[in-house]
Tab-separated table of C-alpha atoms in Angstrom:
chain	number	residue	atom	x	y	z
A	14	MET	CA	-123.296	-38.959	98.461
A	15	GLU	CA	-123.691	-40.520	95.039
A	16	SER	CA	-119.930	-40.843	94.488
A	17	PHE	CA	-119.359	-42.117	98.048
A	18	ALA	CA	-122.028	-44.796	97.559
A	19	LEU	CA	-120.438	-45.962	94.337
A	20	VAL	CA	-116.939	-46.080	95.852
A	21	PHE	CA	-118.278	-48.081	98.827
A	22	LEU	CA	-120.020	-50.507	96.482
A	23	LEU	CA	-116.939	-50.961	94.305
A	24	CYS	CA	-114.637	-51.580	97.241
A	25	THR	CA	-116.807	-54.087	99.073
A	26	ALA	CA	-118.342	-56.126	96.254
A	27	ALA	CA	-117.028	-59.578	95.414
A	28	ALA	CA	-118.148	-61.666	92.475
A	29	THR	CA	-119.722	-64.985	93.337
A	30	SER	CA	-120.549	-66.335	89.893
A	31	THR	CA	-118.318	-67.744	87.194
A	32	PRO	CA	-119.090	-66.211	83.790
A	33	ILE	CA	-119.312	-68.220	80.626
A	34	LEU	CA	-116.406	-67.152	78.438
A	35	ALA	CA	-116.773	-66.659	74.715
A	36	ARG	CA	-113.849	-67.162	72.361
A	37	LEU	CA	-114.354	-64.921	69.350
A	38	MET	CA	-111.280	-66.042	67.464
A	39	ASN	CA	-108.513	-68.576	67.465
A	40	PHE	CA	-104.870	-67.649	67.311
A	41	ASP	CA	-103.985	-70.220	64.694
A	42	CYS	CA	-100.561	-69.080	63.517
A	43	PRO	CA	-98.227	-71.977	62.674
A	44	ALA	CA	-95.406	-72.904	65.002
A	45	ILE	CA	-91.978	-71.631	63.966
A	46	THR	CA	-88.468	-72.819	64.630
A	47	PRO	CA	-86.951	-70.412	67.142
A	48	PRO	CA	-83.515	-68.974	66.411
A	49	ASN	CA	-80.681	-70.891	68.059
A	50	ARG	CA	-79.480	-67.873	69.939
A	51	THR	CA	-80.749	-65.354	72.492
A	52	ALA	CA	-81.173	-61.806	71.272
A	53	THR	CA	-78.434	-59.388	72.325
A	54	SER	CA	-80.330	-56.237	71.329
A	55	VAL	CA	-83.856	-55.009	71.990
A	56	HIS	CA	-83.965	-54.135	68.301
A	57	SER	CA	-83.729	-57.782	67.191
A	58	LEU	CA	-86.286	-59.564	69.377
A	59	HIS	CA	-88.067	-62.640	68.042
A	60	ALA	CA	-91.416	-63.803	69.396
A	61	GLY	CA	-89.755	-66.486	71.521
A	62	ASP	CA	-87.298	-64.068	73.129
A	63	ILE	CA	-89.907	-62.432	75.383
A	64	LYS	CA	-90.022	-64.153	78.777
A	65	VAL	CA	-91.519	-61.510	81.089
A	66	MET	CA	-94.695	-59.486	80.467
A	67	MET	CA	-95.719	-56.440	82.512
A	68	ALA	CA	-98.441	-53.820	82.277
A	69	LEU	CA	-99.267	-50.345	83.554
A	70	GLY	CA	-102.713	-48.843	83.208
A	71	ASP	CA	-106.192	-48.216	84.544
A	72	SER	CA	-109.467	-50.147	84.791
A	73	ILE	CA	-109.300	-51.176	81.131
A	74	THR	CA	-106.101	-53.160	81.653
A	75	ALA	CA	-107.314	-54.255	85.090
A	76	GLY	CA	-110.259	-55.885	83.278
A	77	PHE	CA	-112.968	-54.146	85.300
A	78	GLY	CA	-116.534	-55.134	84.538
A	79	MET	CA	-115.847	-56.939	81.266
A	80	MET	CA	-118.234	-59.777	82.162
A	81	GLY	CA	-120.960	-57.346	83.162
A	82	ASP	CA	-124.530	-58.617	83.052
A	83	ARG	CA	-127.385	-56.214	83.649
A	84	GLY	CA	-129.018	-58.755	85.958
A	85	HIS	CA	-126.046	-59.267	88.289
A	86	LEU	CA	-124.757	-55.806	89.161
A	87	VAL	CA	-122.990	-56.518	92.471
A	88	GLU	CA	-121.628	-59.902	91.415
A	89	ASP	CA	-120.017	-58.474	88.289
A	90	LEU	CA	-118.078	-55.629	89.933
A	91	ASP	CA	-114.849	-57.588	89.565
A	92	GLU	CA	-111.643	-57.051	87.678
A	93	TYR	CA	-111.183	-60.021	85.355
A	94	ARG	CA	-107.430	-59.758	85.222
A	95	GLY	CA	-106.904	-63.177	83.720
A	96	GLN	CA	-108.746	-62.000	80.577
A	97	SER	CA	-107.159	-58.532	80.315
A	98	TRP	CA	-106.228	-57.712	76.728
A	99	LEU	CA	-102.598	-56.789	77.411
A	100	ILE	CA	-101.608	-59.214	80.158
A	101	GLY	CA	-104.283	-61.764	81.028
A	102	ALA	CA	-102.955	-65.299	81.386
A	103	ASP	CA	-105.964	-67.498	82.064
A	104	PRO	CA	-105.756	-70.746	80.044
A	105	ASP	CA	-108.802	-69.862	77.926
A	106	ALA	CA	-107.838	-66.211	77.380
A	107	GLN	CA	-107.238	-64.495	74.055
A	108	THR	CA	-104.680	-61.893	75.099
A	109	LEU	CA	-101.235	-60.630	74.259
A	110	VAL	CA	-99.708	-63.032	76.782
A	111	THR	CA	-101.405	-66.100	75.335
A	112	PHE	CA	-100.404	-65.045	71.817
A	113	PHE	CA	-96.745	-64.912	72.876
A	114	GLN	CA	-97.112	-68.240	74.668
A	115	HIS	CA	-97.608	-69.746	71.222
A	116	TYR	CA	-93.882	-69.195	70.714
A	117	ARG	CA	-92.581	-69.637	74.240
A	118	TYR	CA	-94.155	-72.170	76.577
A	119	ARG	CA	-93.874	-70.119	79.727
A	120	ILE	CA	-94.375	-66.376	79.938
A	121	VAL	CA	-93.874	-64.895	83.408
A	122	GLY	CA	-95.984	-62.004	84.673
A	123	GLY	CA	-99.472	-62.539	83.286
A	124	SER	CA	-102.333	-61.806	85.674
A	125	VAL	CA	-104.867	-64.519	86.444
A	126	LYS	CA	-108.477	-65.077	87.538
A	127	ASP	CA	-110.575	-62.246	88.986
A	128	HIS	CA	-110.999	-60.339	92.230
A	129	PRO	CA	-112.894	-57.325	93.630
A	130	VAL	CA	-111.962	-53.996	92.119
A	131	GLU	CA	-108.682	-52.326	93.154
A	132	LEU	CA	-109.846	-48.736	93.169
A	133	CYS	CA	-107.250	-45.965	93.135
A	134	TRP	CA	-108.852	-42.713	92.014
A	135	GLY	CA	-107.272	-39.479	93.172
A	136	ASN	CA	-107.035	-39.540	96.958
A	137	ILE	CA	-109.483	-42.449	97.144
A	138	CYS	CA	-107.100	-45.386	97.098
A	139	PRO	CA	-108.204	-47.980	99.666
A	140	ALA	CA	-107.046	-51.037	97.733
A	141	SER	CA	-103.558	-52.417	97.280
A	142	HIS	CA	-102.292	-54.848	94.675
A	143	ASP	CA	-102.840	-58.591	94.993
A	144	PRO	CA	-99.475	-60.034	93.851
A	145	VAL	CA	-100.834	-63.590	93.684
A	146	LEU	CA	-103.459	-62.707	91.059
A	147	ASP	CA	-102.176	-59.407	89.646
A	148	VAL	CA	-98.625	-60.749	89.251
A	149	LEU	CA	-96.982	-58.103	86.997
A	150	ASN	CA	-100.218	-56.383	85.999
A	151	ALA	CA	-99.858	-53.139	87.956
A	152	ALA	CA	-102.979	-51.501	86.481
A	153	GLN	CA	-105.579	-50.193	88.930
A	154	SER	CA	-109.114	-48.987	88.346
A	155	GLY	CA	-109.323	-45.205	88.466
A	156	ALA	CA	-105.609	-44.708	87.822
A	157	MET	CA	-104.258	-41.658	86.018
A	158	MET	CA	-100.846	-40.984	84.515
A	159	TYR	CA	-99.395	-39.667	87.785
A	160	ASP	CA	-100.202	-42.988	89.445
A	161	PHE	CA	-97.431	-44.606	87.434
A	162	VAL	CA	-94.668	-42.937	89.443
A	163	SER	CA	-96.350	-41.108	92.335
A	164	GLY	CA	-99.660	-40.820	94.095
A	165	HIS	CA	-101.085	-43.659	96.134
A	166	GLY	CA	-100.838	-46.242	93.369
A	167	ASN	CA	-97.205	-45.861	92.219
A	168	GLN	CA	-97.452	-48.693	89.734
A	169	VAL	CA	-93.786	-48.628	88.715
A	170	LYS	CA	-92.787	-49.111	92.350
A	171	TYR	CA	-95.042	-52.173	92.536
A	172	LEU	CA	-93.459	-53.687	89.425
A	173	LEU	CA	-89.915	-53.079	90.665
A	174	GLU	CA	-90.754	-54.732	93.974
A	175	GLN	CA	-92.330	-57.725	92.253
A	176	LEU	CA	-89.373	-58.199	89.919
A	177	GLN	CA	-87.171	-58.487	93.014
A	178	GLU	CA	-89.640	-60.844	94.676
A	179	LYS	CA	-89.556	-63.134	91.646
A	180	LYS	CA	-85.780	-63.384	91.235
A	181	ASP	CA	-86.060	-67.164	91.493
A	182	ILE	CA	-87.906	-67.258	88.153
A	183	ILE	CA	-86.813	-63.946	86.570
A	184	ASP	CA	-83.228	-63.049	85.749
A	185	ILE	CA	-83.578	-59.274	85.859
A	186	ASP	CA	-80.321	-58.688	84.003
A	187	LEU	CA	-80.638	-61.304	81.259
A	188	ASP	CA	-84.330	-62.051	80.602
A	189	TRP	CA	-86.047	-60.015	77.904
A	190	LYS	CA	-89.112	-58.168	79.165
A	191	MET	CA	-92.026	-56.426	77.508
A	192	LEU	CA	-94.097	-53.745	79.241
A	193	ASN	CA	-97.355	-52.533	77.708
A	194	MET	CA	-99.016	-49.358	78.937
A	195	PHE	CA	-102.330	-47.728	78.153
A	196	ILE	CA	-103.420	-44.744	80.255
A	197	GLY	CA	-105.264	-41.449	79.988
A	198	ALA	CA	-109.007	-42.169	79.981
A	199	ASN	CA	-109.435	-41.089	83.606
A	200	ASP	CA	-107.219	-38.061	83.024
A	201	MET	CA	-109.597	-37.018	80.244
A	202	CYS	CA	-112.689	-37.700	82.341
A	203	VAL	CA	-111.694	-35.091	84.962
A	204	GLN	CA	-111.134	-32.225	82.523
A	205	CYS	CA	-114.489	-30.481	83.048
A	206	GLU	CA	-115.205	-28.061	85.869
A	207	GLU	CA	-117.607	-30.366	87.738
A	208	ILE	CA	-114.868	-32.730	88.969
A	209	ASP	CA	-113.178	-32.035	92.311
A	210	ILE	CA	-109.826	-33.430	91.148
A	211	GLU	CA	-107.034	-31.355	89.659
A	212	PRO	CA	-106.818	-32.446	86.019
A	213	SER	CA	-103.495	-33.294	84.426
A	214	SER	CA	-102.490	-30.621	81.957
A	215	PRO	CA	-100.628	-31.793	78.849
A	216	ASP	CA	-97.435	-30.550	80.537
A	217	ASP	CA	-98.164	-32.642	83.643
A	218	PHE	CA	-99.070	-35.668	81.528
A	219	GLU	CA	-95.792	-35.367	79.628
A	220	LYS	CA	-93.749	-34.995	82.807
A	221	TYR	CA	-95.225	-38.057	84.507
A	222	PHE	CA	-94.813	-40.101	81.335
A	223	ARG	CA	-91.181	-39.086	80.927
A	224	ASP	CA	-90.495	-39.821	84.603
A	225	THR	CA	-92.052	-43.266	84.140
A	226	LEU	CA	-89.780	-44.109	81.229
A	227	LEU	CA	-86.698	-42.727	82.975
A	228	GLN	CA	-87.337	-44.900	86.024
A	229	LEU	CA	-87.925	-47.979	83.898
A	230	LYS	CA	-84.808	-47.400	81.802
A	231	ALA	CA	-82.676	-46.916	84.912
A	232	ARG	CA	-84.014	-49.912	86.820
A	233	VAL	CA	-85.129	-52.554	84.311
A	234	PRO	CA	-82.576	-53.800	81.761
A	235	ARG	CA	-83.546	-55.613	78.586
A	236	LEU	CA	-86.946	-53.965	78.298
A	237	LEU	CA	-89.224	-53.174	75.350
A	238	VAL	CA	-91.992	-50.704	76.233
A	239	ASN	CA	-95.128	-50.326	74.102
A	240	VAL	CA	-97.240	-47.208	74.626
A	241	GLY	CA	-100.820	-47.028	73.389
A	242	LEU	CA	-102.176	-43.819	71.903
A	243	LEU	CA	-105.590	-42.722	73.169
A	244	PHE	CA	-108.896	-42.800	71.344
A	245	ASN	CA	-111.741	-40.346	71.941
A	246	VAL	CA	-113.339	-41.819	75.058
A	247	SER	CA	-116.169	-39.272	74.757
A	248	GLN	CA	-117.590	-41.309	71.862
A	249	ILE	CA	-118.874	-43.881	74.357
A	250	TYR	CA	-121.641	-41.372	75.136
A	251	GLU	CA	-123.090	-41.628	71.621
A	252	LEU	CA	-122.797	-45.413	71.572
A	253	SER	CA	-124.570	-45.632	74.934
A	254	LEU	CA	-127.575	-43.739	73.546
A	255	LYS	CA	-128.423	-46.690	71.312
A	256	THR	CA	-130.115	-48.655	74.125
A	257	ALA	CA	-132.558	-47.689	76.852
A	258	HIS	CA	-130.545	-49.725	79.360
A	259	CYS	CA	-127.385	-47.696	78.774
A	260	LYS	CA	-129.235	-44.376	78.719
A	261	ASP	CA	-130.728	-45.227	82.109
A	262	ILE	CA	-127.339	-46.263	83.522
A	263	HIS	CA	-125.707	-42.963	82.595
A	264	ARG	CA	-128.651	-40.830	83.654
A	265	VAL	CA	-128.680	-42.365	87.141
A	266	LEU	CA	-124.973	-43.123	87.609
A	267	PRO	CA	-122.668	-41.037	85.367
A	268	ILE	CA	-119.893	-40.951	87.984
A	269	GLU	CA	-117.375	-43.005	85.969
A	270	CYS	CA	-116.926	-40.145	83.522
A	271	LEU	CA	-119.032	-37.108	84.329
A	272	CYS	CA	-117.377	-35.123	81.543
A	273	ALA	CA	-118.627	-37.609	78.952
A	274	PHE	CA	-122.181	-38.350	80.029
A	275	LYS	CA	-123.814	-34.986	80.554
A	276	SER	CA	-126.517	-34.175	77.997
A	277	GLY	CA	-127.253	-30.914	76.242
A	278	ALA	CA	-124.961	-28.064	75.247
A	279	ASP	CA	-122.836	-28.340	78.377
A	280	GLY	CA	-122.287	-32.021	77.653
A	281	ASP	CA	-121.231	-31.254	74.087
A	282	LYS	CA	-118.777	-28.684	75.423
A	283	HIS	CA	-117.315	-31.137	77.930
A	284	ARG	CA	-116.930	-33.878	75.346
A	285	GLN	CA	-115.107	-31.488	73.030
A	286	ILE	CA	-112.731	-30.631	75.871
A	287	MET	CA	-112.081	-34.355	76.325
A	288	ASP	CA	-111.397	-34.814	72.613
A	289	ASN	CA	-109.018	-31.857	72.551
A	290	THR	CA	-107.251	-33.303	75.571
A	291	ALA	CA	-106.846	-36.680	73.848
A	292	VAL	CA	-105.132	-34.976	70.912
A	293	ALA	CA	-102.853	-33.023	73.241
A	294	TYR	CA	-101.962	-36.106	75.305
A	295	ASN	CA	-101.185	-38.139	72.196
A	296	ARG	CA	-98.857	-35.416	70.942
A	297	ARG	CA	-96.988	-35.436	74.236
A	298	LEU	CA	-96.720	-39.240	74.220
A	299	ALA	CA	-95.277	-39.104	70.702
A	300	LYS	CA	-92.880	-36.331	71.681
A	301	VAL	CA	-91.422	-38.230	74.632
A	302	VAL	CA	-91.188	-41.512	72.733
A	303	ALA	CA	-89.257	-39.704	69.972
A	304	GLU	CA	-86.805	-38.435	72.591
A	305	PHE	CA	-86.064	-41.947	73.797
A	306	GLN	CA	-85.846	-43.331	70.273
A	307	ALA	CA	-83.256	-40.683	69.409
A	308	ASN	CA	-81.138	-41.912	72.327
A	309	ARG	CA	-80.809	-45.462	71.007
A	310	SER	CA	-79.894	-48.270	73.375
A	311	ASP	CA	-79.512	-52.028	72.906
A	312	SER	CA	-81.174	-52.680	76.274
A	313	PHE	CA	-84.175	-50.344	76.216
A	314	ALA	CA	-86.641	-49.223	73.552
A	315	VAL	CA	-90.024	-47.482	73.478
A	316	VAL	CA	-92.554	-47.854	70.647
A	317	LEU	CA	-95.894	-46.140	70.072
A	318	GLN	CA	-98.884	-48.366	69.367
A	319	PRO	CA	-101.555	-46.201	67.673
A	320	GLY	CA	-103.960	-48.988	66.726
A	321	LEU	CA	-106.914	-47.694	68.766
A	322	ARG	CA	-106.432	-43.957	68.189
A	323	ASP	CA	-108.841	-43.318	65.328
A	324	GLY	CA	-111.364	-46.030	66.015
A	325	THR	CA	-114.911	-44.721	65.509
A	326	VAL	CA	-116.803	-46.072	68.492
A	327	LEU	CA	-120.188	-45.382	66.929
A	328	THR	CA	-119.483	-48.041	64.308
A	329	PHE	CA	-118.799	-50.703	66.946
A	330	PRO	CA	-121.489	-53.217	67.901
A	331	GLN	CA	-123.175	-52.669	71.258
A	332	THR	CA	-121.511	-55.872	72.468
A	333	PHE	CA	-118.193	-54.004	72.626
A	334	ILE	CA	-119.184	-52.275	75.876
A	335	SER	CA	-119.943	-53.975	79.165
A	336	GLN	CA	-123.597	-54.136	80.129
A	337	LEU	CA	-122.511	-53.528	83.712
A	338	ASP	CA	-121.870	-49.827	83.175
A	339	CYS	CA	-122.080	-49.233	79.410
A	340	PHE	CA	-118.629	-47.683	79.568
A	341	HIS	CA	-115.878	-50.248	80.005
A	342	PRO	CA	-114.894	-52.648	77.205
A	343	SER	CA	-116.529	-56.071	77.249
A	344	LEU	CA	-114.740	-59.414	76.974
A	345	GLU	CA	-115.362	-59.262	73.227
A	346	ALA	CA	-113.673	-55.865	73.010
A	347	HIS	CA	-110.712	-57.044	75.114
A	348	GLN	CA	-110.079	-59.936	72.747
A	349	LEU	CA	-110.242	-57.773	69.637
A	350	MET	CA	-108.142	-55.008	71.216
A	351	ALA	CA	-105.487	-57.618	71.988
A	352	LYS	CA	-105.526	-58.682	68.336
A	353	VAL	CA	-105.089	-55.090	67.134
A	354	TRP	CA	-102.215	-54.522	69.585
A	355	TRP	CA	-100.529	-57.793	68.516
A	356	ASN	CA	-100.705	-56.879	64.840
A	357	GLY	CA	-99.342	-53.426	65.602
A	358	LEU	CA	-96.365	-54.873	67.455
A	359	TRP	CA	-95.126	-56.531	64.275
A	360	THR	CA	-95.678	-53.529	62.000
A	361	PRO	CA	-93.072	-50.788	61.435
A	362	SER	CA	-94.214	-47.403	62.731
A	363	ALA	CA	-94.719	-45.908	59.273
A	364	ASN	CA	-97.171	-48.681	58.363
A	365	LYS	CA	-99.134	-49.086	61.597
A	366	THR	CA	-102.900	-48.696	61.296
A	367	THR	CA	-104.781	-46.310	63.600
A	368	ASN	CA	-108.438	-47.154	62.953
A	369	PHE	CA	-108.933	-50.184	65.245
A	370	ASP	CA	-108.722	-52.653	62.386
A	371	TYR	CA	-109.996	-55.659	64.333
A	372	LYS	CA	-111.164	-57.447	61.187
A	373	ALA	CA	-107.639	-57.806	59.819
A	374	PRO	CA	-106.160	-61.311	60.058
A	375	PHE	CA	-103.593	-62.122	62.703
A	376	PHE	CA	-100.020	-61.363	61.738
A	377	CYS	CA	-98.086	-64.624	61.952
A	378	PRO	CA	-94.356	-64.089	62.524
A	379	ALA	CA	-91.892	-66.192	60.585
A	380	SER	CA	-88.639	-67.567	61.992
A	381	HIS	CA	-86.789	-64.462	60.807
A	382	SER	CA	-89.396	-61.927	62.031
A	383	THR	CA	-88.333	-59.409	64.663
A	384	ILE	CA	-90.419	-56.858	66.548
A	385	PRO	CA	-89.860	-53.432	64.911
A	386	THR	CA	-88.637	-50.694	67.246
A	387	TYR	CA	-88.612	-47.876	64.680
């Protein structure tokens, strides 16, 4: 009954208030003179070459609950897609899309505004995408890796359909596209024996990931894919213990990640299983990416983005997690995660940081700078 009540609440709630947005930082890189040519290889892309942005993911990239306020529970059960770290395109947003817009006036694909949650968790998938607001943000709350290419969500299918729908503004063959994906938190959260959903083994996770990339490579030319490595989601449990509000939330309503929020010895065991799973998933992501990098193409490339992997959540301020559920990242976290991802994009793989270095200054590309694909 508890899980049914939560699902009903999530699927029927609609936000009625407009939150006050906080801008933590300004993207103040100087303008640069764009090259007087269009890139002919994915391995020589300048900032201004990217025209189309897309995203695959779960509730993090959907922007669920980031404006959460402990006094407005129902009103804040929205996905704030216009502020999503990887693909939000609201005018006041600090996201990957708005960073790229500094170098190209119009980026196609960014999601906008907010709407009630699009829940797709296992067989519970009552919501469909909203193309007007989601645009090319295919992420859905509750999604797992298999939802990229199968299941009820099939996020790749949605993106392929929307690319065809937008042929008047997107030249599928000639426009350069970037797709950013971050997935695996929900896969980790169903690893303990209390969840009535078959968990994805590392083999399953690898298969669905490879299938995703194969479909994208076959159907979407001129595409750069960035894949985020996972951090230990279980650490949110320790951070949540710092306030009575969060302890109460997880004692009464731990449904978002039962494996993470159980106390005692069993809880410690479950969180260790989650951490072990994160390591295994990251190894499989790296393995598949290496396969695609070995098969070099001028039209398609895949790059790992490890910037969040080794972040120690316990060192983060409490403001990094939403006060709605003390689990999802807040607006502040979204903005800083976008900064870390942006900096990682411009760093060769051997030099990328892994410890969520959100205090580092923005990397500002020069006219000759290209996005590393190695």
